[in-house]
PDB file of C-alpha atoms and ligand atoms in Angstrom:
ATOM      1  CA  UNK A   1      -0.072   0.069   0.070  1.00  0.00           C
ATOM      2  CA  UNK A   2       1.088   3.460  -0.570  1.00  0.00           C
ATOM      3  CA  UNK A   3       1.346   5.897   2.069  1.00  0.00           C
ATOM      4  CA  UNK A   4       1.435   9.861   2.420  1.00  0.00           C
ATOM      5  CA  UNK A   5       1.974  11.962   5.525  1.00  0.00           C
ATOM      6  CA  UNK A   6       1.568  15.713   5.614  1.00  0.00           C
ATOM      7  CA  UNK A   7       2.194  18.429   8.225  1.00  0.00           C
ATOM      8  CA  UNK A   8       1.537  15.790  11.228  1.00  0.00           C
ATOM      9  CA  UNK A   9      -0.800  13.671   9.790  1.00  0.00           C
ATOM     10  CA  UNK A  10      -1.080  10.452   7.835  1.00  0.00           C
ATOM     11  CA  UNK A  11      -3.307  11.080   4.806  1.00  0.00           C
ATOM     12  CA  UNK A  12      -6.156   8.733   3.434  1.00  0.00           C
ATOM     13  CA  UNK A  13      -4.564   8.516  -0.203  1.00  0.00           C
ATOM     14  CA  UNK A  14      -1.168   9.129  -1.509  1.00  0.00           C
ATOM     15  CA  UNK A  15      -2.507  11.488  -4.236  1.00  0.00           C
ATOM     16  CA  UNK A  16      -4.844  13.627  -1.621  1.00  0.00           C
ATOM     17  CA  UNK A  17      -5.095  17.260  -2.967  1.00  0.00           C
ATOM     18  CA  UNK A  18      -3.369  18.518   0.361  1.00  0.00           C
ATOM     19  CA  UNK A  19      -0.694  21.144  -0.565  1.00  0.00           C
ATOM     20  CA  UNK A  20      -1.709  24.738   0.411  1.00  0.00           C
ATOM     21  CA  UNK A  21      -1.215  26.970  -2.366  1.00  0.00           C
ATOM     22  CA  UNK A  22       1.165  29.170  -0.245  1.00  0.00           C
ATOM     23  CA  UNK A  23       3.428  26.242   0.586  1.00  0.00           C
ATOM     24  CA  UNK A  24       6.988  27.575   0.305  1.00  0.00           C
ATOM     25  CA  UNK A  25       8.130  24.202  -1.087  1.00  0.00           C
ATOM     26  CA  UNK A  26       5.308  24.637  -4.032  1.00  0.00           C
ATOM     27  CA  UNK A  27       6.175  28.252  -4.546  1.00  0.00           C
ATOM     28  CA  UNK A  28       9.945  28.584  -4.010  1.00  0.00           C
ATOM     29  CA  UNK A  29      11.198  25.155  -3.690  1.00  0.00           C
ATOM     30  CA  UNK A  30      12.159  26.480  -0.289  1.00  0.00           C
ATOM     31  CA  UNK A  31      13.175  22.978   1.159  1.00  0.00           C
ATOM     32  CA  UNK A  32      15.372  19.941   1.300  1.00  0.00           C
ATOM     33  CA  UNK A  33      14.779  16.112   1.197  1.00  0.00           C
ATOM     34  CA  UNK A  34      15.885  12.585   1.172  1.00  0.00           C
ATOM     35  CA  UNK A  35      15.187   9.199  -0.316  1.00  0.00           C
ATOM     36  CA  UNK A  36      15.701   6.243   1.943  1.00  0.00           C
ATOM     37  CA  UNK A  37      15.167   2.894   0.574  1.00  0.00           C
ATOM     38  CA  UNK A  38      13.950   0.056   3.133  1.00  0.00           C
ATOM     39  CA  UNK A  39      15.085  -3.619   2.542  1.00  0.00           C
ATOM     40  CA  UNK A  40      13.130  -6.236   4.203  1.00  0.00           C
ATOM     41  CA  UNK A  41      11.557  -3.853   6.776  1.00  0.00           C
ATOM     42  CA  UNK A  42      14.951  -2.193   7.496  1.00  0.00           C
ATOM     43  CA  UNK A  43      15.807   1.285   6.271  1.00  0.00           C
ATOM     44  CA  UNK A  44      19.319   1.261   4.631  1.00  0.00           C
ATOM     45  CA  UNK A  45      21.954   3.494   6.285  1.00  0.00           C
ATOM     46  CA  UNK A  46      19.082   5.677   7.916  1.00  0.00           C
ATOM     47  CA  UNK A  47      21.401   7.186  10.392  1.00  0.00           C
ATOM     48  CA  UNK A  48      23.485   8.727   7.543  1.00  0.00           C
ATOM     49  CA  UNK A  49      20.469   9.821   5.562  1.00  0.00           C
ATOM     50  CA  UNK A  50      19.088  11.529   8.764  1.00  0.00           C
ATOM     51  CA  UNK A  51      22.577  13.204   9.405  1.00  0.00           C
ATOM     52  CA  UNK A  52      22.401  14.726   5.598  1.00  0.00           C
ATOM     53  CA  UNK A  53      18.874  15.583   6.093  1.00  0.00           C
ATOM     54  CA  UNK A  54      19.982  17.767   9.378  1.00  0.00           C
ATOM     55  CA  UNK A  55      23.094  19.265   7.447  1.00  0.00           C
ATOM     56  CA  UNK A  56      20.637  20.058   4.354  1.00  0.00           C
ATOM     57  CA  UNK A  57      18.373  21.775   6.595  1.00  0.00           C
ATOM     58  CA  UNK A  58      20.891  23.760   8.618  1.00  0.00           C
ATOM     59  CA  UNK A  59      22.703  24.828   5.374  1.00  0.00           C
ATOM     60  CA  UNK A  60      19.237  26.568   4.342  1.00  0.00           C
ATOM     61  CA  UNK A  61      18.831  27.979   7.977  1.00  0.00           C
ATOM     62  CA  UNK A  62      15.826  25.503   8.443  1.00  0.00           C
ATOM     63  CA  UNK A  63      14.697  24.200  11.883  1.00  0.00           C
ATOM     64  CA  UNK A  64      13.444  20.744  11.656  1.00  0.00           C
ATOM     65  CA  UNK A  65       9.914  20.469  13.143  1.00  0.00           C
ATOM     66  CA  UNK A  66      10.964  17.249  14.701  1.00  0.00           C
ATOM     67  CA  UNK A  67      13.645  15.441  16.586  1.00  0.00           C
ATOM     68  CA  UNK A  68      15.706  12.774  14.970  1.00  0.00           C
ATOM     69  CA  UNK A  69      13.835  10.163  17.256  1.00  0.00           C
ATOM     70  CA  UNK A  70      10.609  11.602  16.069  1.00  0.00           C
ATOM     71  CA  UNK A  71      11.633  11.458  12.531  1.00  0.00           C
ATOM     72  CA  UNK A  72      12.684   7.751  12.882  1.00  0.00           C
ATOM     73  CA  UNK A  73       9.305   6.909  14.577  1.00  0.00           C
ATOM     74  CA  UNK A  74       7.158   8.567  11.567  1.00  0.00           C
ATOM     75  CA  UNK A  75       9.242   6.579   9.102  1.00  0.00           C
ATOM     76  CA  UNK A  76       8.786   3.347  11.058  1.00  0.00           C
ATOM     77  CA  UNK A  77       5.253   3.895  11.414  1.00  0.00           C
ATOM     78  CA  UNK A  78       4.860   4.906   7.577  1.00  0.00           C
ATOM     79  CA  UNK A  79       6.710   1.579   6.774  1.00  0.00           C
ATOM     80  CA  UNK A  80       4.434  -0.412   9.185  1.00  0.00           C
ATOM     81  CA  UNK A  81       1.319   1.098   7.838  1.00  0.00           C
ATOM     82  CA  UNK A  82       2.431   0.456   4.129  1.00  0.00           C
ATOM     83  CA  UNK A  83       2.609  -3.426   5.077  1.00  0.00           C
ATOM     84  CA  UNK A  84       5.271  -3.769   2.604  1.00  0.00           C
ATOM     85  CA  UNK A  85       8.727  -5.039   3.077  1.00  0.00           C
ATOM     86  CA  UNK A  86      10.478  -3.079   0.328  1.00  0.00           C
ATOM     87  CA  UNK A  87       9.678   0.426   0.082  1.00  0.00           C
ATOM     88  CA  UNK A  88      11.219   3.851  -1.195  1.00  0.00           C
ATOM     89  CA  UNK A  89      10.616   6.256   1.583  1.00  0.00           C
ATOM     90  CA  UNK A  90      10.940   9.976   0.185  1.00  0.00           C
ATOM     91  CA  UNK A  91      10.600  13.035   2.696  1.00  0.00           C
ATOM     92  CA  UNK A  92      10.977  16.539   2.714  1.00  0.00           C
ATOM     93  CA  UNK A  93      10.790  19.532   4.770  1.00  0.00           C
ATOM     94  CA  UNK A  94       9.818  22.985   3.667  1.00  0.00           C
ATOM     95  CA  UNK A  95       9.832  26.384   5.339  1.00  0.00           C
ATOM     96  CA  UNK A  96       5.845  26.216   5.965  1.00  0.00           C
ATOM     97  CA  UNK A  97       2.806  27.978   4.874  1.00  0.00           C
ATOM     98  CA  UNK A  98       2.632  31.648   4.217  1.00  0.00           C
ATOM     99  CA  UNK A  99       2.133  34.509   2.169  1.00  0.00           C
ATOM    100  CA  UNK A 100       4.373  34.575  -0.858  1.00  0.00           C
ATOM    101  CA  UNK A 101       7.318  36.802  -0.052  1.00  0.00           C
ATOM    102  CA  UNK A 102      10.849  36.044  -0.711  1.00  0.00           C
ATOM    103  CA  UNK A 103      11.957  36.754   3.033  1.00  0.00           C
ATOM    104  CA  UNK A 104      11.671  33.937   5.600  1.00  0.00           C
ATOM    105  CA  UNK A 105       8.332  33.674   7.065  1.00  0.00           C
ATOM    106  CA  UNK A 106       7.802  33.133  10.974  1.00  0.00           C
ATOM    107  CA  UNK A 107       6.054  29.794  10.414  1.00  0.00           C
ATOM    108  CA  UNK A 108       6.905  26.339  11.272  1.00  0.00           C
ATOM    109  CA  UNK A 109       8.856  23.870   8.907  1.00  0.00           C
ATOM    110  CA  UNK A 110       6.546  21.204   7.317  1.00  0.00           C
ATOM    111  CA  UNK A 111       7.390  17.782   7.178  1.00  0.00           C
ATOM    112  CA  UNK A 112       5.820  15.523   4.296  1.00  0.00           C
ATOM    113  CA  UNK A 113       6.509  11.994   3.421  1.00  0.00           C
ATOM    114  CA  UNK A 114       5.552   9.409   0.843  1.00  0.00           C
ATOM    115  CA  UNK A 115       6.294   5.591   1.092  1.00  0.00           C
ATOM    116  CA  UNK A 116       5.713   3.424  -2.088  1.00  0.00           C
ATOM    117  CA  UNK A 117       7.020   0.044  -3.170  1.00  0.00           C
ATOM    118  CA  UNK A 118      10.674   0.342  -4.201  1.00  0.00           C
ATOM    119  CA  UNK A 119      10.894   0.819  -7.859  1.00  0.00           C
ATOM    120  CA  UNK A 120      12.567  -2.164  -9.440  1.00  0.00           C
ATOM    121  CA  UNK A 121      15.808  -2.067 -11.145  1.00  0.00           C
ATOM    122  CA  UNK A 122      15.935  -3.507 -14.512  1.00  0.00           C
ATOM    123  CA  UNK A 123      18.038  -6.684 -14.147  1.00  0.00           C
ATOM    124  CA  UNK A 124      19.426  -6.283 -17.749  1.00  0.00           C
ATOM    125  CA  UNK A 125      20.715  -2.630 -16.589  1.00  0.00           C
ATOM    126  CA  UNK A 126      22.319  -4.071 -13.692  1.00  0.00           C
ATOM    127  CA  UNK A 127      24.037  -6.912 -15.869  1.00  0.00           C
ATOM    128  CA  UNK A 128      24.661  -5.106 -19.050  1.00  0.00           C
ATOM    129  CA  UNK A 129      24.779  -1.397 -17.970  1.00  0.00           C
ATOM    130  CA  UNK A 130      23.169   1.893 -19.146  1.00  0.00           C
ATOM    131  CA  UNK A 131      24.159   4.555 -21.254  1.00  0.00           C
ATOM    132  CA  UNK A 132      24.919   8.010 -20.247  1.00  0.00           C
ATOM    133  CA  UNK A 133      25.099  11.301 -21.707  1.00  0.00           C
ATOM    134  CA  UNK A 134      27.706  14.211 -20.833  1.00  0.00           C
ATOM    135  CA  UNK A 135      26.219  17.675 -20.484  1.00  0.00           C
ATOM    136  CA  UNK A 136      27.232  20.995 -19.137  1.00  0.00           C
ATOM    137  CA  UNK A 137      26.798  21.130 -15.245  1.00  0.00           C
ATOM    138  CA  UNK A 138      24.480  24.026 -14.928  1.00  0.00           C
ATOM    139  CA  UNK A 139      23.814  23.956 -11.349  1.00  0.00           C
ATOM    140  CA  UNK A 140      24.738  26.153  -8.261  1.00  0.00           C
ATOM    141  CA  UNK A 141      27.596  25.958  -5.824  1.00  0.00           C
ATOM    142  CA  UNK A 142      25.715  23.885  -3.116  1.00  0.00           C
ATOM    143  CA  UNK A 143      24.883  20.758  -4.641  1.00  0.00           C
ATOM    144  CA  UNK A 144      25.951  18.869  -1.402  1.00  0.00           C
ATOM    145  CA  UNK A 145      22.434  20.438  -0.033  1.00  0.00           C
ATOM    146  CA  UNK A 146      19.524  17.971  -1.023  1.00  0.00           C
ATOM    147  CA  UNK A 147      17.531  20.928  -2.255  1.00  0.00           C
ATOM    148  CA  UNK A 148      14.212  20.484  -3.700  1.00  0.00           C
ATOM    149  CA  UNK A 149      15.296  22.881  -6.538  1.00  0.00           C
ATOM    150  CA  UNK A 150      15.948  20.373  -9.137  1.00  0.00           C
ATOM    151  CA  UNK A 151      15.316  22.210 -12.382  1.00  0.00           C
ATOM    152  CA  UNK A 152      18.963  21.663 -13.796  1.00  0.00           C
ATOM    153  CA  UNK A 153      18.569  17.914 -12.873  1.00  0.00           C
ATOM    154  CA  UNK A 154      15.355  17.168 -14.232  1.00  0.00           C
ATOM    155  CA  UNK A 155      16.352  19.108 -17.563  1.00  0.00           C
ATOM    156  CA  UNK A 156      19.477  17.140 -17.915  1.00  0.00           C
ATOM    157  CA  UNK A 157      17.774  13.723 -17.069  1.00  0.00           C
ATOM    158  CA  UNK A 158      15.329  14.593 -19.866  1.00  0.00           C
ATOM    159  CA  UNK A 159      17.908  15.682 -22.465  1.00  0.00           C
ATOM    160  CA  UNK A 160      19.738  12.361 -21.669  1.00  0.00           C
ATOM    161  CA  UNK A 161      16.103  10.486 -22.103  1.00  0.00           C
ATOM    162  CA  UNK A 162      15.647  11.958 -25.268  1.00  0.00           C
ATOM    163  CA  UNK A 163      18.857  10.819 -26.610  1.00  0.00           C
ATOM    164  CA  UNK A 164      18.126   7.067 -25.271  1.00  0.00           C
ATOM    165  CA  UNK A 165      20.186   7.444 -22.381  1.00  0.00           C
ATOM    166  CA  UNK A 166      19.733   6.546 -18.663  1.00  0.00           C
ATOM    167  CA  UNK A 167      21.758   9.396 -17.185  1.00  0.00           C
ATOM    168  CA  UNK A 168      23.351  12.582 -17.709  1.00  0.00           C
ATOM    169  CA  UNK A 169      26.772  12.727 -16.483  1.00  0.00           C
ATOM    170  CA  UNK A 170      27.579  16.482 -15.612  1.00  0.00           C
ATOM    171  CA  UNK A 171      30.956  18.283 -16.295  1.00  0.00           C
ATOM    172  CA  UNK A 172      31.671  21.642 -14.869  1.00  0.00           C
ATOM    173  CA  UNK A 173      34.837  23.588 -15.755  1.00  0.00           C
ATOM    174  CA  UNK A 174      36.315  20.476 -17.475  1.00  0.00           C
ATOM    175  CA  UNK A 175      35.735  18.181 -14.416  1.00  0.00           C
ATOM    176  CA  UNK A 176      33.085  15.509 -14.323  1.00  0.00           C
ATOM    177  CA  UNK A 177      30.950  16.328 -11.012  1.00  0.00           C
ATOM    178  CA  UNK A 178      28.220  13.687 -10.918  1.00  0.00           C
ATOM    179  CA  UNK A 179      25.338  12.283 -12.752  1.00  0.00           C
ATOM    180  CA  UNK A 180      21.678  14.353 -12.401  1.00  0.00           C
ATOM    181  CA  UNK A 181      20.491  11.892  -9.606  1.00  0.00           C
ATOM    182  CA  UNK A 182      23.411   9.800  -9.223  1.00  0.00           C
ATOM    183  CA  UNK A 183      27.398   9.562  -8.391  1.00  0.00           C
ATOM    184  CA  UNK A 184      29.965   8.405 -10.614  1.00  0.00           C
ATOM    185  CA  UNK A 185      32.713   6.033 -10.280  1.00  0.00           C
ATOM    186  CA  UNK A 186      35.492   5.303 -12.867  1.00  0.00           C
ATOM    187  CA  UNK A 187      37.826   2.303 -12.582  1.00  0.00           C
ATOM    188  CA  UNK A 188      41.397   2.442 -14.217  1.00  0.00           C
ATOM    189  CA  UNK A 189      44.061   0.124 -13.687  1.00  0.00           C
ATOM    190  CA  UNK A 190      42.479  -1.510 -10.634  1.00  0.00           C
ATOM    191  CA  UNK A 191      41.875   1.553  -8.678  1.00  0.00           C
ATOM    192  CA  UNK A 192      38.265   3.186  -8.225  1.00  0.00           C
ATOM    193  CA  UNK A 193      37.925   6.982  -8.825  1.00  0.00           C
ATOM    194  CA  UNK A 194      35.255   9.553  -7.657  1.00  0.00           C
ATOM    195  CA  UNK A 195      34.739  13.201  -7.651  1.00  0.00           C
ATOM    196  CA  UNK A 196      35.651  14.482  -3.952  1.00  0.00           C
ATOM    197  CA  UNK A 197      32.719  15.264  -1.743  1.00  0.00           C
ATOM    198  CA  UNK A 198      33.121  18.766  -2.382  1.00  0.00           C
ATOM    199  CA  UNK A 199      30.087  21.526  -1.907  1.00  0.00           C
ATOM    200  CA  UNK A 200      29.765  20.748  -5.755  1.00  0.00           C
ATOM    201  CA  UNK A 201      28.374  17.521  -5.542  1.00  0.00           C
ATOM    202  CA  UNK A 202      25.622  15.534  -3.398  1.00  0.00           C
ATOM    203  CA  UNK A 203      27.618  13.343  -0.946  1.00  0.00           C
ATOM    204  CA  UNK A 204      25.704  10.251  -1.762  1.00  0.00           C
ATOM    205  CA  UNK A 205      24.798   7.651   0.872  1.00  0.00           C
ATOM    206  CA  UNK A 206      25.093   4.937  -1.630  1.00  0.00           C
ATOM    207  CA  UNK A 207      28.448   6.400  -2.681  1.00  0.00           C
ATOM    208  CA  UNK A 208      29.564   6.531   1.111  1.00  0.00           C
ATOM    209  CA  UNK A 209      28.493   2.524   0.907  1.00  0.00           C
ATOM    210  CA  UNK A 210      30.955   1.757  -1.936  1.00  0.00           C
ATOM    211  CA  UNK A 211      33.739   3.581  -0.039  1.00  0.00           C
ATOM    212  CA  UNK A 212      33.025   1.132   3.205  1.00  0.00           C
ATOM    213  CA  UNK A 213      32.821  -1.863   0.615  1.00  0.00           C
ATOM    214  CA  UNK A 214      35.839  -1.095  -0.996  1.00  0.00           C
ATOM    215  CA  UNK A 215      37.875  -0.656   2.213  1.00  0.00           C
ATOM    216  CA  UNK A 216      36.438  -3.954   3.325  1.00  0.00           C
ATOM    217  CA  UNK A 217      37.312  -5.698   0.045  1.00  0.00           C
ATOM    218  CA  UNK A 218      40.717  -3.983   0.029  1.00  0.00           C
ATOM    219  CA  UNK A 219      40.228  -2.253  -3.281  1.00  0.00           C
ATOM    220  CA  UNK A 220      42.040   0.904  -3.777  1.00  0.00           C
ATOM    221  CA  UNK A 221      39.487   3.978  -4.048  1.00  0.00           C
ATOM    222  CA  UNK A 222      40.439   7.445  -4.499  1.00  0.00           C
ATOM    223  CA  UNK A 223      38.723  10.807  -4.571  1.00  0.00           C
ATOM    224  CA  UNK A 224      40.016  12.715  -7.402  1.00  0.00           C
ATOM    225  CA  UNK A 225      38.751  15.362  -9.727  1.00  0.00           C
ATOM    226  CA  UNK A 226      38.699  13.774 -13.384  1.00  0.00           C
ATOM    227  CA  UNK A 227      37.809  14.784 -17.130  1.00  0.00           C
ATOM    228  CA  UNK A 228      35.572  13.436 -19.494  1.00  0.00           C
ATOM    229  CA  UNK A 229      38.647  11.698 -21.372  1.00  0.00           C
ATOM    230  CA  UNK A 230      39.398   9.930 -18.183  1.00  0.00           C
ATOM    231  CA  UNK A 231      35.869   8.463 -18.223  1.00  0.00           C
ATOM    232  CA  UNK A 232      36.283   7.825 -21.771  1.00  0.00           C
ATOM    233  CA  UNK A 233      39.529   5.463 -21.170  1.00  0.00           C
ATOM    234  CA  UNK A 234      37.814   3.788 -18.006  1.00  0.00           C
ATOM    235  CA  UNK A 235      38.249   0.144 -17.754  1.00  0.00           C
ATOM    236  CA  UNK A 236      34.980   0.207 -15.955  1.00  0.00           C
ATOM    237  CA  UNK A 237      32.703   2.802 -14.734  1.00  0.00           C
ATOM    238  CA  UNK A 238      29.400   2.954 -12.982  1.00  0.00           C
ATOM    239  CA  UNK A 239      26.875   4.933 -11.340  1.00  0.00           C
ATOM    240  CA  UNK A 240      25.340   4.752  -7.746  1.00  0.00           C
ATOM    241  CA  UNK A 241      21.961   6.014  -5.961  1.00  0.00           C
ATOM    242  CA  UNK A 242      19.529   5.005  -3.565  1.00  0.00           C
ATOM    243  CA  UNK A 243      17.280   3.775  -5.990  1.00  0.00           C
ATOM    244  CA  UNK A 244      19.431   2.587  -8.790  1.00  0.00           C
ATOM    245  CA  UNK A 245      22.196   0.941  -6.440  1.00  0.00           C
ATOM    246  CA  UNK A 246      25.339   0.141  -8.420  1.00  0.00           C
ATOM    247  CA  UNK A 247      24.729   0.427 -12.125  1.00  0.00           C
ATOM    248  CA  UNK A 248      27.401  -0.008 -14.563  1.00  0.00           C
ATOM    249  CA  UNK A 249      28.114   1.977 -17.491  1.00  0.00           C
ATOM    250  CA  UNK A 250      28.607   0.541 -21.152  1.00  0.00           C
ATOM    251  CA  UNK A 251      28.223   3.821 -23.262  1.00  0.00           C
ATOM    252  CA  UNK A 252      29.327   7.586 -22.889  1.00  0.00           C
ATOM    253  CA  UNK A 253      27.594   9.406 -25.704  1.00  0.00           C
ATOM    254  CA  UNK A 254      28.342   7.436 -28.687  1.00  0.00           C
ATOM    255  CA  UNK A 255      31.553   5.765 -27.277  1.00  0.00           C
ATOM    256  CA  UNK A 256      31.432   2.250 -25.778  1.00  0.00           C
ATOM    257  CA  UNK A 257      32.864   1.614 -22.176  1.00  0.00           C
ATOM    258  CA  UNK A 258      34.445  -1.881 -21.610  1.00  0.00           C
ATOM    259  CA  UNK A 259      31.740  -4.077 -20.348  1.00  0.00           C
ATOM    260  CA  UNK A 260      33.583  -6.942 -18.486  1.00  0.00           C
ATOM    261  CA  UNK A 261      32.763  -5.236 -15.076  1.00  0.00           C
ATOM    262  CA  UNK A 262      34.999  -7.307 -12.960  1.00  0.00           C
ATOM    263  CA  UNK A 263      34.911  -4.843  -9.960  1.00  0.00           C
ATOM    264  CA  UNK A 264      31.692  -3.390 -10.424  1.00  0.00           C
ATOM    265  CA  UNK A 265      30.098  -6.930 -10.169  1.00  0.00           C
ATOM    266  CA  UNK A 266      32.121  -7.577  -6.851  1.00  0.00           C
ATOM    267  CA  UNK A 267      30.917  -4.313  -5.713  1.00  0.00           C
ATOM    268  CA  UNK A 268      27.247  -5.092  -6.633  1.00  0.00           C
ATOM    269  CA  UNK A 269      27.426  -8.791  -5.195  1.00  0.00           C
ATOM    270  CA  UNK A 270      28.555  -7.239  -1.903  1.00  0.00           C
ATOM    271  CA  UNK A 271      26.013  -4.318  -1.909  1.00  0.00           C
ATOM    272  CA  UNK A 272      23.462  -7.026  -2.089  1.00  0.00           C
ATOM    273  CA  UNK A 273      24.739  -8.753   0.831  1.00  0.00           C
ATOM    274  CA  UNK A 274      24.462  -5.555   2.685  1.00  0.00           C
ATOM    275  CA  UNK A 275      20.941  -4.980   1.782  1.00  0.00           C
ATOM    276  CA  UNK A 276      19.504  -8.573   2.047  1.00  0.00           C
TER     277      UNK A 276
HETATM  278  N1  PDD B 301      18.943  11.139  -5.948  1.00  0.00           N
HETATM  279  N2  PDD B 301      23.609  13.014  -6.883  1.00  0.00           N
HETATM  280  C1  PDD B 301      22.465  13.493  -6.945  1.00  0.00           C
HETATM  281  C2  PDD B 301      22.266  14.732  -7.840  1.00  0.00           C
HETATM  282  C3  PDD B 301      21.377  12.818  -6.575  1.00  0.00           C
HETATM  283  O1  PDD B 301      19.898  13.448  -7.064  1.00  0.00           O
HETATM  284  C4  PDD B 301      21.646  11.610  -5.797  1.00  0.00           C
HETATM  285  C5  PDD B 301      20.116  10.664  -5.632  1.00  0.00           C
HETATM  286  C6  PDD B 301      22.970  11.019  -5.620  1.00  0.00           C
HETATM  287  C7  PDD B 301      22.799   9.732  -4.968  1.00  0.00           C
HETATM  288  O2  PDD B 301      22.698  10.051  -3.846  1.00  0.00           O
HETATM  289  P1  PDD B 301      22.383   8.479  -2.717  1.00  0.00           P
HETATM  290  O3  PDD B 301      23.172   7.565  -2.905  1.00  0.00           O
HETATM  291  O4  PDD B 301      22.311   9.097  -1.319  1.00  0.00           O
HETATM  292  O5  PDD B 301      20.897   8.193  -3.274  1.00  0.00           O
HETATM  293  C8  PDD B 301      23.653  11.839  -6.099  1.00  0.00           C
HETATM  294  C9  PDD B 301      17.578  10.577  -5.197  1.00  0.00           C
HETATM  295  C10 PDD B 301      17.650   9.033  -5.344  1.00  0.00           C
HETATM  296  C11 PDD B 301      16.600  11.215  -5.960  1.00  0.00           C
HETATM  297  O6  PDD B 301      16.686  12.490  -6.059  1.00  0.00           O
HETATM  298  O7  PDD B 301      15.741  10.624  -6.202  1.00  0.00           O
END
């Protein structure tokens, strides 16, 4: 069953018409969000997601309306209500409901959440990889904030889809930052490379899981800025996100990327064990 929660209450239906017209999330995108995947009733890396949620909220000077304990309980209650074992939990907080003025209103932040059965990942993509399209990163300087403002991301994703690609890989000043909704890893001569966790990218939780796995598996992993050429010459490359997990890349623009995926497959297998 799909579940929705808005401003302190669980709703009857997930598409109930509920958002007041003067919601700042609606009018300004004035808020931040998280996506957590629940595997077999257990939210994956929930503490790390809640840490990032708190950091995002602080970065936009927004006081969360619930304590960490309360947030955990609301998520837990929602998952129980859904009566599903494997769900995607989306939650966001906005600066509340107030007449449309740019200045911060003196209102309480509004928390909302939806819970839906996990969107399945196409096994063919897991196995054989996805195509990606290189595009200019047109976003602002604070992409570490998981902001509701995703306009450049959705436009980039749409461009990628219109060219038959699954993801847009964003390039800023000659360096690759990340995907429109994922982090990027490149493998060259046995070492795994990914862009450093600066303010210019989202510090992905799946990215963090890959670091932990690589360390456990004694695979060399490095944070380093790299160019499009480096990606094109990769031995393997993959993207990561909560909802896509670890997906190999088989094509960048019109160029093929090797598809043996030796190290990527090992990481996928270990990730599977983590989430089982
Ligand atoms: N997106 N980079 C961007 C720009 C993202 O939007 C995401 C996730 C990631 C990966 O982060 P994580 O591993 O914590 O999911 C990286 C989510 C899934 C979304 O917006 O739906």
